[in-house]
């Protein structure tokens, strides 16, 4: 079985994304070329864009699914050459802030979408996700959200493994290699990164690259190669063996005949091959593992497994610490909103006792209504929203702690590191 997989964040925000209609048509032409078996799309925020792409590729990718969620939709879609026999969307417990309208992540109702695809009577599970954006690396208010989303996605992938011969996560994960969210996702899900440093170099990014027409000149100057935040990760099922045939960024720098790029992100392409393991190859692999004659990427040695488990434990411990810090901040925010609500209430009571100045009666009335609205906002943020946020963070934290206990109770405490990190 050979599969050609493409992922692309199309940057399809209505009224905001530049050259959107022209770019979507160009993307449709690329997908209709027949070069891809499975396509994962993110930021498909317009239903008309999805319907256009679906119709444009129906001859080569006849099986499509859009994951509807939230106010404006999740933005996630999967297009396939092979039949989609089941689909499911798992929403994350935390997903940004409703009052930060300029970021908008909350309104997408984000989560991870899964499609079970029947390829030659074998099940391939394809997952698509778009983690919360970073926005400010120096002061990342969404770190806890993104880490919880990463762990939640990893747990979902592990829990839905089933009888699949291959699991693929393709999407914009908004986290760079080495970042905590990346480490949590990869170690907890046991997915492998399809990125091939030997073929395309170690400094090639997929966002804010200097070759992209939509990259801010200042960002391009500071980091010409951009940052790698778009991925195709995979895990081959039990009793199957396979390897990565190809990994590259397939799209040209500009849309043909235009001066702009296909998106503000680069597309990522990977080609995988797998087959059912024979009893002979299984024995050979065991002999190779025992003799130490095995390729580094096979990672079958006990030392390699222990190193992976150790990294998982360290990542989860760091994530739990971030969740604890986020809970402390929530309590601080609750007190702040409560005090601000009391302050505005006092101001409103004082205004009620005053007579409106001559000629400003309407303005005075409007000001009172605005103060009432501000009070309602502060009260909601201090109560309902604060509780929702707290429960979402707690859900992620407790899930991580259970995973940590699993590492400490399975008899292999990763080199002597228990739940508390003691040796």
PDB file of C-alpha atoms in Angstrom, residues 104-292:
ATOM      1  CA  UNK A 104     -11.030  34.150  17.217  1.00  0.00           C
ATOM      2  CA  UNK A 105      -9.882  30.622  18.151  1.00  0.00           C
ATOM      3  CA  UNK A 106     -12.776  30.115  20.573  1.00  0.00           C
ATOM      4  CA  UNK A 107     -15.368  30.776  17.885  1.00  0.00           C
ATOM      5  CA  UNK A 108     -14.043  27.896  15.775  1.00  0.00           C
ATOM      6  CA  UNK A 109     -14.889  25.331  18.443  1.00  0.00           C
ATOM      7  CA  UNK A 110     -11.584  23.656  17.702  1.00  0.00           C
ATOM      8  CA  UNK A 111     -10.730  20.010  18.210  1.00  0.00           C
ATOM      9  CA  UNK A 112      -9.351  17.013  16.350  1.00  0.00           C
ATOM     10  CA  UNK A 113     -11.232  15.388  13.497  1.00  0.00           C
ATOM     11  CA  UNK A 114     -10.873  11.717  12.619  1.00  0.00           C
ATOM     12  CA  UNK A 115     -11.800   9.915   9.409  1.00  0.00           C
ATOM     13  CA  UNK A 116     -11.659   6.157   9.046  1.00  0.00           C
ATOM     14  CA  UNK A 117     -10.657   5.523   5.439  1.00  0.00           C
ATOM     15  CA  UNK A 118     -10.898   2.130   3.762  1.00  0.00           C
ATOM     16  CA  UNK A 119      -7.822   1.643   1.577  1.00  0.00           C
ATOM     17  CA  UNK A 120      -7.879  -1.700  -0.221  1.00  0.00           C
ATOM     18  CA  UNK A 121     -10.069  -3.134   2.556  1.00  0.00           C
ATOM     19  CA  UNK A 122      -7.629  -1.922   5.215  1.00  0.00           C
ATOM     20  CA  UNK A 123      -8.492   0.845   7.698  1.00  0.00           C
ATOM     21  CA  UNK A 124      -6.348   3.958   7.725  1.00  0.00           C
ATOM     22  CA  UNK A 125      -7.181   6.472  10.464  1.00  0.00           C
ATOM     23  CA  UNK A 126      -6.521  10.051   9.395  1.00  0.00           C
ATOM     24  CA  UNK A 127      -6.624  12.863  11.955  1.00  0.00           C
ATOM     25  CA  UNK A 128      -6.663  16.588  11.274  1.00  0.00           C
ATOM     26  CA  UNK A 129      -6.061  19.261  13.900  1.00  0.00           C
ATOM     27  CA  UNK A 130      -5.251  22.953  14.216  1.00  0.00           C
ATOM     28  CA  UNK A 131      -3.884  23.764  17.666  1.00  0.00           C
ATOM     29  CA  UNK A 132      -4.282  27.183  19.255  1.00  0.00           C
ATOM     30  CA  UNK A 133      -1.993  29.812  17.755  1.00  0.00           C
ATOM     31  CA  UNK A 134       0.925  31.142  19.773  1.00  0.00           C
ATOM     32  CA  UNK A 135       0.551  34.858  18.863  1.00  0.00           C
ATOM     33  CA  UNK A 136       3.313  36.007  21.232  1.00  0.00           C
ATOM     34  CA  UNK A 137       6.187  33.623  21.934  1.00  0.00           C
ATOM     35  CA  UNK A 138       7.700  35.864  24.624  1.00  0.00           C
ATOM     36  CA  UNK A 139       4.413  36.141  26.527  1.00  0.00           C
ATOM     37  CA  UNK A 140       2.376  33.095  25.568  1.00  0.00           C
ATOM     38  CA  UNK A 141      -1.022  33.339  27.264  1.00  0.00           C
ATOM     39  CA  UNK A 142      -2.188  30.187  25.502  1.00  0.00           C
ATOM     40  CA  UNK A 143       0.607  27.801  26.490  1.00  0.00           C
ATOM     41  CA  UNK A 144      -1.590  25.791  28.867  1.00  0.00           C
ATOM     42  CA  UNK A 145      -4.363  25.577  26.268  1.00  0.00           C
ATOM     43  CA  UNK A 146      -2.032  24.373  23.537  1.00  0.00           C
ATOM     44  CA  UNK A 147      -0.314  21.792  25.755  1.00  0.00           C
ATOM     45  CA  UNK A 148      -3.672  20.400  26.902  1.00  0.00           C
ATOM     46  CA  UNK A 149      -4.856  20.287  23.300  1.00  0.00           C
ATOM     47  CA  UNK A 150      -1.696  18.402  22.309  1.00  0.00           C
ATOM     48  CA  UNK A 151      -2.086  15.833  25.088  1.00  0.00           C
ATOM     49  CA  UNK A 152      -5.819  15.499  24.450  1.00  0.00           C
ATOM     50  CA  UNK A 153      -5.100  14.862  20.762  1.00  0.00           C
ATOM     51  CA  UNK A 154      -2.449  12.275  21.607  1.00  0.00           C
ATOM     52  CA  UNK A 155      -4.834  10.487  23.976  1.00  0.00           C
ATOM     53  CA  UNK A 156      -7.575  10.532  21.353  1.00  0.00           C
ATOM     54  CA  UNK A 157      -5.245   9.086  18.712  1.00  0.00           C
ATOM     55  CA  UNK A 158      -4.022   6.363  21.072  1.00  0.00           C
ATOM     56  CA  UNK A 159      -7.576   5.506  22.187  1.00  0.00           C
ATOM     57  CA  UNK A 160      -8.908   5.204  18.625  1.00  0.00           C
ATOM     58  CA  UNK A 161      -6.059   3.133  17.256  1.00  0.00           C
ATOM     59  CA  UNK A 162      -8.212   0.017  16.944  1.00  0.00           C
ATOM     60  CA  UNK A 163      -7.367  -2.283  14.037  1.00  0.00           C
ATOM     61  CA  UNK A 164      -5.965   0.447  11.816  1.00  0.00           C
ATOM     62  CA  UNK A 165      -2.926  -0.397   9.717  1.00  0.00           C
ATOM     63  CA  UNK A 166      -1.840   3.241   9.735  1.00  0.00           C
ATOM     64  CA  UNK A 167      -2.559   6.378  11.747  1.00  0.00           C
ATOM     65  CA  UNK A 168      -1.786   9.783  10.256  1.00  0.00           C
ATOM     66  CA  UNK A 169      -2.048  13.188  11.915  1.00  0.00           C
ATOM     67  CA  UNK A 170      -1.779  15.986   9.366  1.00  0.00           C
ATOM     68  CA  UNK A 171      -2.303  19.632  10.189  1.00  0.00           C
ATOM     69  CA  UNK A 172      -1.152  22.988  11.488  1.00  0.00           C
ATOM     70  CA  UNK A 173      -0.087  22.229  15.055  1.00  0.00           C
ATOM     71  CA  UNK A 174       1.198  25.740  15.864  1.00  0.00           C
ATOM     72  CA  UNK A 175       4.157  24.305  17.734  1.00  0.00           C
ATOM     73  CA  UNK A 176       7.768  23.918  16.677  1.00  0.00           C
ATOM     74  CA  UNK A 177       9.969  20.838  17.132  1.00  0.00           C
ATOM     75  CA  UNK A 178      11.332  20.867  20.662  1.00  0.00           C
ATOM     76  CA  UNK A 179       8.435  22.913  22.038  1.00  0.00           C
ATOM     77  CA  UNK A 180       6.566  21.360  24.929  1.00  0.00           C
ATOM     78  CA  UNK A 181       3.317  20.819  23.003  1.00  0.00           C
ATOM     79  CA  UNK A 182       5.223  19.024  20.228  1.00  0.00           C
ATOM     80  CA  UNK A 183       7.065  16.797  22.713  1.00  0.00           C
ATOM     81  CA  UNK A 184       3.869  15.927  24.581  1.00  0.00           C
ATOM     82  CA  UNK A 185       2.024  15.082  21.376  1.00  0.00           C
ATOM     83  CA  UNK A 186       4.742  12.930  19.828  1.00  0.00           C
ATOM     84  CA  UNK A 187       5.791  11.019  22.953  1.00  0.00           C
ATOM     85  CA  UNK A 188       2.245  10.368  24.190  1.00  0.00           C
ATOM     86  CA  UNK A 189       0.869   9.258  20.815  1.00  0.00           C
ATOM     87  CA  UNK A 190       4.032   7.443  19.629  1.00  0.00           C
ATOM     88  CA  UNK A 191       3.714   9.154  16.253  1.00  0.00           C
ATOM     89  CA  UNK A 192       6.754   9.677  14.032  1.00  0.00           C
ATOM     90  CA  UNK A 193       7.532  12.937  12.273  1.00  0.00           C
ATOM     91  CA  UNK A 194       7.736  12.505   8.500  1.00  0.00           C
ATOM     92  CA  UNK A 195      10.156  15.418   8.230  1.00  0.00           C
ATOM     93  CA  UNK A 196      13.334  14.331   6.426  1.00  0.00           C
ATOM     94  CA  UNK A 197      16.283  16.507   7.396  1.00  0.00           C
ATOM     95  CA  UNK A 198      18.569  14.749   4.920  1.00  0.00           C
ATOM     96  CA  UNK A 199      16.458  15.577   1.875  1.00  0.00           C
ATOM     97  CA  UNK A 200      15.233  19.109   2.591  1.00  0.00           C
ATOM     98  CA  UNK A 201      17.622  20.406   5.236  1.00  0.00           C
ATOM     99  CA  UNK A 202      17.203  21.162   8.910  1.00  0.00           C
ATOM    100  CA  UNK A 203      16.209  24.800   8.639  1.00  0.00           C
ATOM    101  CA  UNK A 204      13.186  24.690   6.343  1.00  0.00           C
ATOM    102  CA  UNK A 205      10.015  26.150   7.836  1.00  0.00           C
ATOM    103  CA  UNK A 206       6.367  26.046   6.828  1.00  0.00           C
ATOM    104  CA  UNK A 207       5.239  29.453   8.092  1.00  0.00           C
ATOM    105  CA  UNK A 208       6.672  32.989   7.943  1.00  0.00           C
ATOM    106  CA  UNK A 209       9.278  31.909   5.379  1.00  0.00           C
ATOM    107  CA  UNK A 210      11.094  34.651   3.472  1.00  0.00           C
ATOM    108  CA  UNK A 211       9.976  33.077   0.179  1.00  0.00           C
ATOM    109  CA  UNK A 212       6.298  33.487   1.045  1.00  0.00           C
ATOM    110  CA  UNK A 213       4.644  36.648  -0.286  1.00  0.00           C
ATOM    111  CA  UNK A 214       2.514  37.078   2.863  1.00  0.00           C
ATOM    112  CA  UNK A 215       5.375  36.956   5.364  1.00  0.00           C
ATOM    113  CA  UNK A 216       5.981  40.162   7.271  1.00  0.00           C
ATOM    114  CA  UNK A 217       9.339  41.637   6.131  1.00  0.00           C
ATOM    115  CA  UNK A 218      10.515  42.038   9.731  1.00  0.00           C
ATOM    116  CA  UNK A 219       9.738  38.389  10.535  1.00  0.00           C
ATOM    117  CA  UNK A 220      11.442  37.279   7.324  1.00  0.00           C
ATOM    118  CA  UNK A 221      14.539  39.249   8.234  1.00  0.00           C
ATOM    119  CA  UNK A 222      14.716  37.858  11.777  1.00  0.00           C
ATOM    120  CA  UNK A 223      14.118  34.241  10.754  1.00  0.00           C
ATOM    121  CA  UNK A 224      14.488  33.792   6.953  1.00  0.00           C
ATOM    122  CA  UNK A 225      13.695  30.073   6.954  1.00  0.00           C
ATOM    123  CA  UNK A 226      10.549  30.612   8.995  1.00  0.00           C
ATOM    124  CA  UNK A 227       9.252  28.142  11.554  1.00  0.00           C
ATOM    125  CA  UNK A 228       8.066  24.576  11.081  1.00  0.00           C
ATOM    126  CA  UNK A 229       4.592  24.210  12.559  1.00  0.00           C
ATOM    127  CA  UNK A 230       2.805  22.121   9.885  1.00  0.00           C
ATOM    128  CA  UNK A 231       3.266  18.370  10.089  1.00  0.00           C
ATOM    129  CA  UNK A 232       2.455  14.945   8.799  1.00  0.00           C
ATOM    130  CA  UNK A 233       2.955  12.499  11.663  1.00  0.00           C
ATOM    131  CA  UNK A 234       2.334   8.782  11.346  1.00  0.00           C
ATOM    132  CA  UNK A 235       2.294   5.468  13.174  1.00  0.00           C
ATOM    133  CA  UNK A 236       2.232   2.100  11.457  1.00  0.00           C
ATOM    134  CA  UNK A 237      -0.072  -0.521  12.948  1.00  0.00           C
ATOM    135  CA  UNK A 238       0.829  -3.805  14.577  1.00  0.00           C
ATOM    136  CA  UNK A 239       1.778  -6.625  12.239  1.00  0.00           C
ATOM    137  CA  UNK A 240       2.621  -4.123   9.524  1.00  0.00           C
ATOM    138  CA  UNK A 241       5.887  -2.599   8.423  1.00  0.00           C
ATOM    139  CA  UNK A 242       6.565   0.424   6.282  1.00  0.00           C
ATOM    140  CA  UNK A 243       8.711   3.431   5.672  1.00  0.00           C
ATOM    141  CA  UNK A 244       8.672   6.993   4.452  1.00  0.00           C
ATOM    142  CA  UNK A 245       9.375   7.267   0.724  1.00  0.00           C
ATOM    143  CA  UNK A 246       9.296  11.028   0.326  1.00  0.00           C
ATOM    144  CA  UNK A 247       8.787  14.257   2.246  1.00  0.00           C
ATOM    145  CA  UNK A 248       8.815  17.717   0.697  1.00  0.00           C
ATOM    146  CA  UNK A 249       7.124  21.089   0.384  1.00  0.00           C
ATOM    147  CA  UNK A 250       5.405  20.563  -2.975  1.00  0.00           C
ATOM    148  CA  UNK A 251       3.947  23.937  -3.953  1.00  0.00           C
ATOM    149  CA  UNK A 252       5.870  26.613  -5.843  1.00  0.00           C
ATOM    150  CA  UNK A 253       6.584  29.937  -4.187  1.00  0.00           C
ATOM    151  CA  UNK A 254       3.887  31.747  -6.197  1.00  0.00           C
ATOM    152  CA  UNK A 255       0.536  30.912  -7.720  1.00  0.00           C
ATOM    153  CA  UNK A 256       1.137  30.566 -11.488  1.00  0.00           C
ATOM    154  CA  UNK A 257       0.569  33.923 -13.177  1.00  0.00           C
ATOM    155  CA  UNK A 258       0.248  35.758  -9.848  1.00  0.00           C
ATOM    156  CA  UNK A 259       2.563  37.628  -7.494  1.00  0.00           C
ATOM    157  CA  UNK A 260       1.323  35.943  -4.316  1.00  0.00           C
ATOM    158  CA  UNK A 261       1.670  32.534  -2.666  1.00  0.00           C
ATOM    159  CA  UNK A 262      -0.975  29.833  -2.255  1.00  0.00           C
ATOM    160  CA  UNK A 263      -1.297  30.596   1.469  1.00  0.00           C
ATOM    161  CA  UNK A 264       0.643  32.138   4.334  1.00  0.00           C
ATOM    162  CA  UNK A 265       1.611  28.530   5.181  1.00  0.00           C
ATOM    163  CA  UNK A 266       3.524  26.065   3.048  1.00  0.00           C
ATOM    164  CA  UNK A 267       1.944  22.770   2.061  1.00  0.00           C
ATOM    165  CA  UNK A 268       3.581  19.582   3.360  1.00  0.00           C
ATOM    166  CA  UNK A 269       3.666  16.335   1.381  1.00  0.00           C
ATOM    167  CA  UNK A 270       4.610  12.828   2.474  1.00  0.00           C
ATOM    168  CA  UNK A 271       4.506   9.491   0.691  1.00  0.00           C
ATOM    169  CA  UNK A 272       4.348   6.311   2.767  1.00  0.00           C
ATOM    170  CA  UNK A 273       4.566   2.647   1.854  1.00  0.00           C
ATOM    171  CA  UNK A 274       3.541  -0.236   4.087  1.00  0.00           C
ATOM    172  CA  UNK A 275       2.816  -3.935   3.885  1.00  0.00           C
ATOM    173  CA  UNK A 276       1.838  -6.740   6.176  1.00  0.00           C
ATOM    174  CA  UNK A 277       4.749  -8.124   8.136  1.00  0.00           C
ATOM    175  CA  UNK A 278       5.693 -11.694   7.340  1.00  0.00           C
ATOM    176  CA  UNK A 279       6.741 -14.081  10.073  1.00  0.00           C
ATOM    177  CA  UNK A 280      10.228 -14.105   8.551  1.00  0.00           C
ATOM    178  CA  UNK A 281      10.613 -10.325   8.700  1.00  0.00           C
ATOM    179  CA  UNK A 282       9.333 -10.290  12.278  1.00  0.00           C
ATOM    180  CA  UNK A 283      11.961 -12.838  13.313  1.00  0.00           C
ATOM    181  CA  UNK A 284      14.634 -10.883  11.459  1.00  0.00           C
ATOM    182  CA  UNK A 285      13.641  -7.692  13.262  1.00  0.00           C
ATOM    183  CA  UNK A 286      13.858  -9.444  16.631  1.00  0.00           C
ATOM    184  CA  UNK A 287      17.292 -10.808  15.777  1.00  0.00           C
ATOM    185  CA  UNK A 288      18.415  -7.340  14.639  1.00  0.00           C
ATOM    186  CA  UNK A 289      17.138  -5.777  17.844  1.00  0.00           C
ATOM    187  CA  UNK A 290      18.873  -8.329  20.032  1.00  0.00           C
ATOM    188  CA  UNK A 291      22.141  -8.019  18.126  1.00  0.00           C
ATOM    189  CA  UNK A 292      22.019  -4.226  17.966  1.00  0.00           C
TER     190      UNK A 292
END
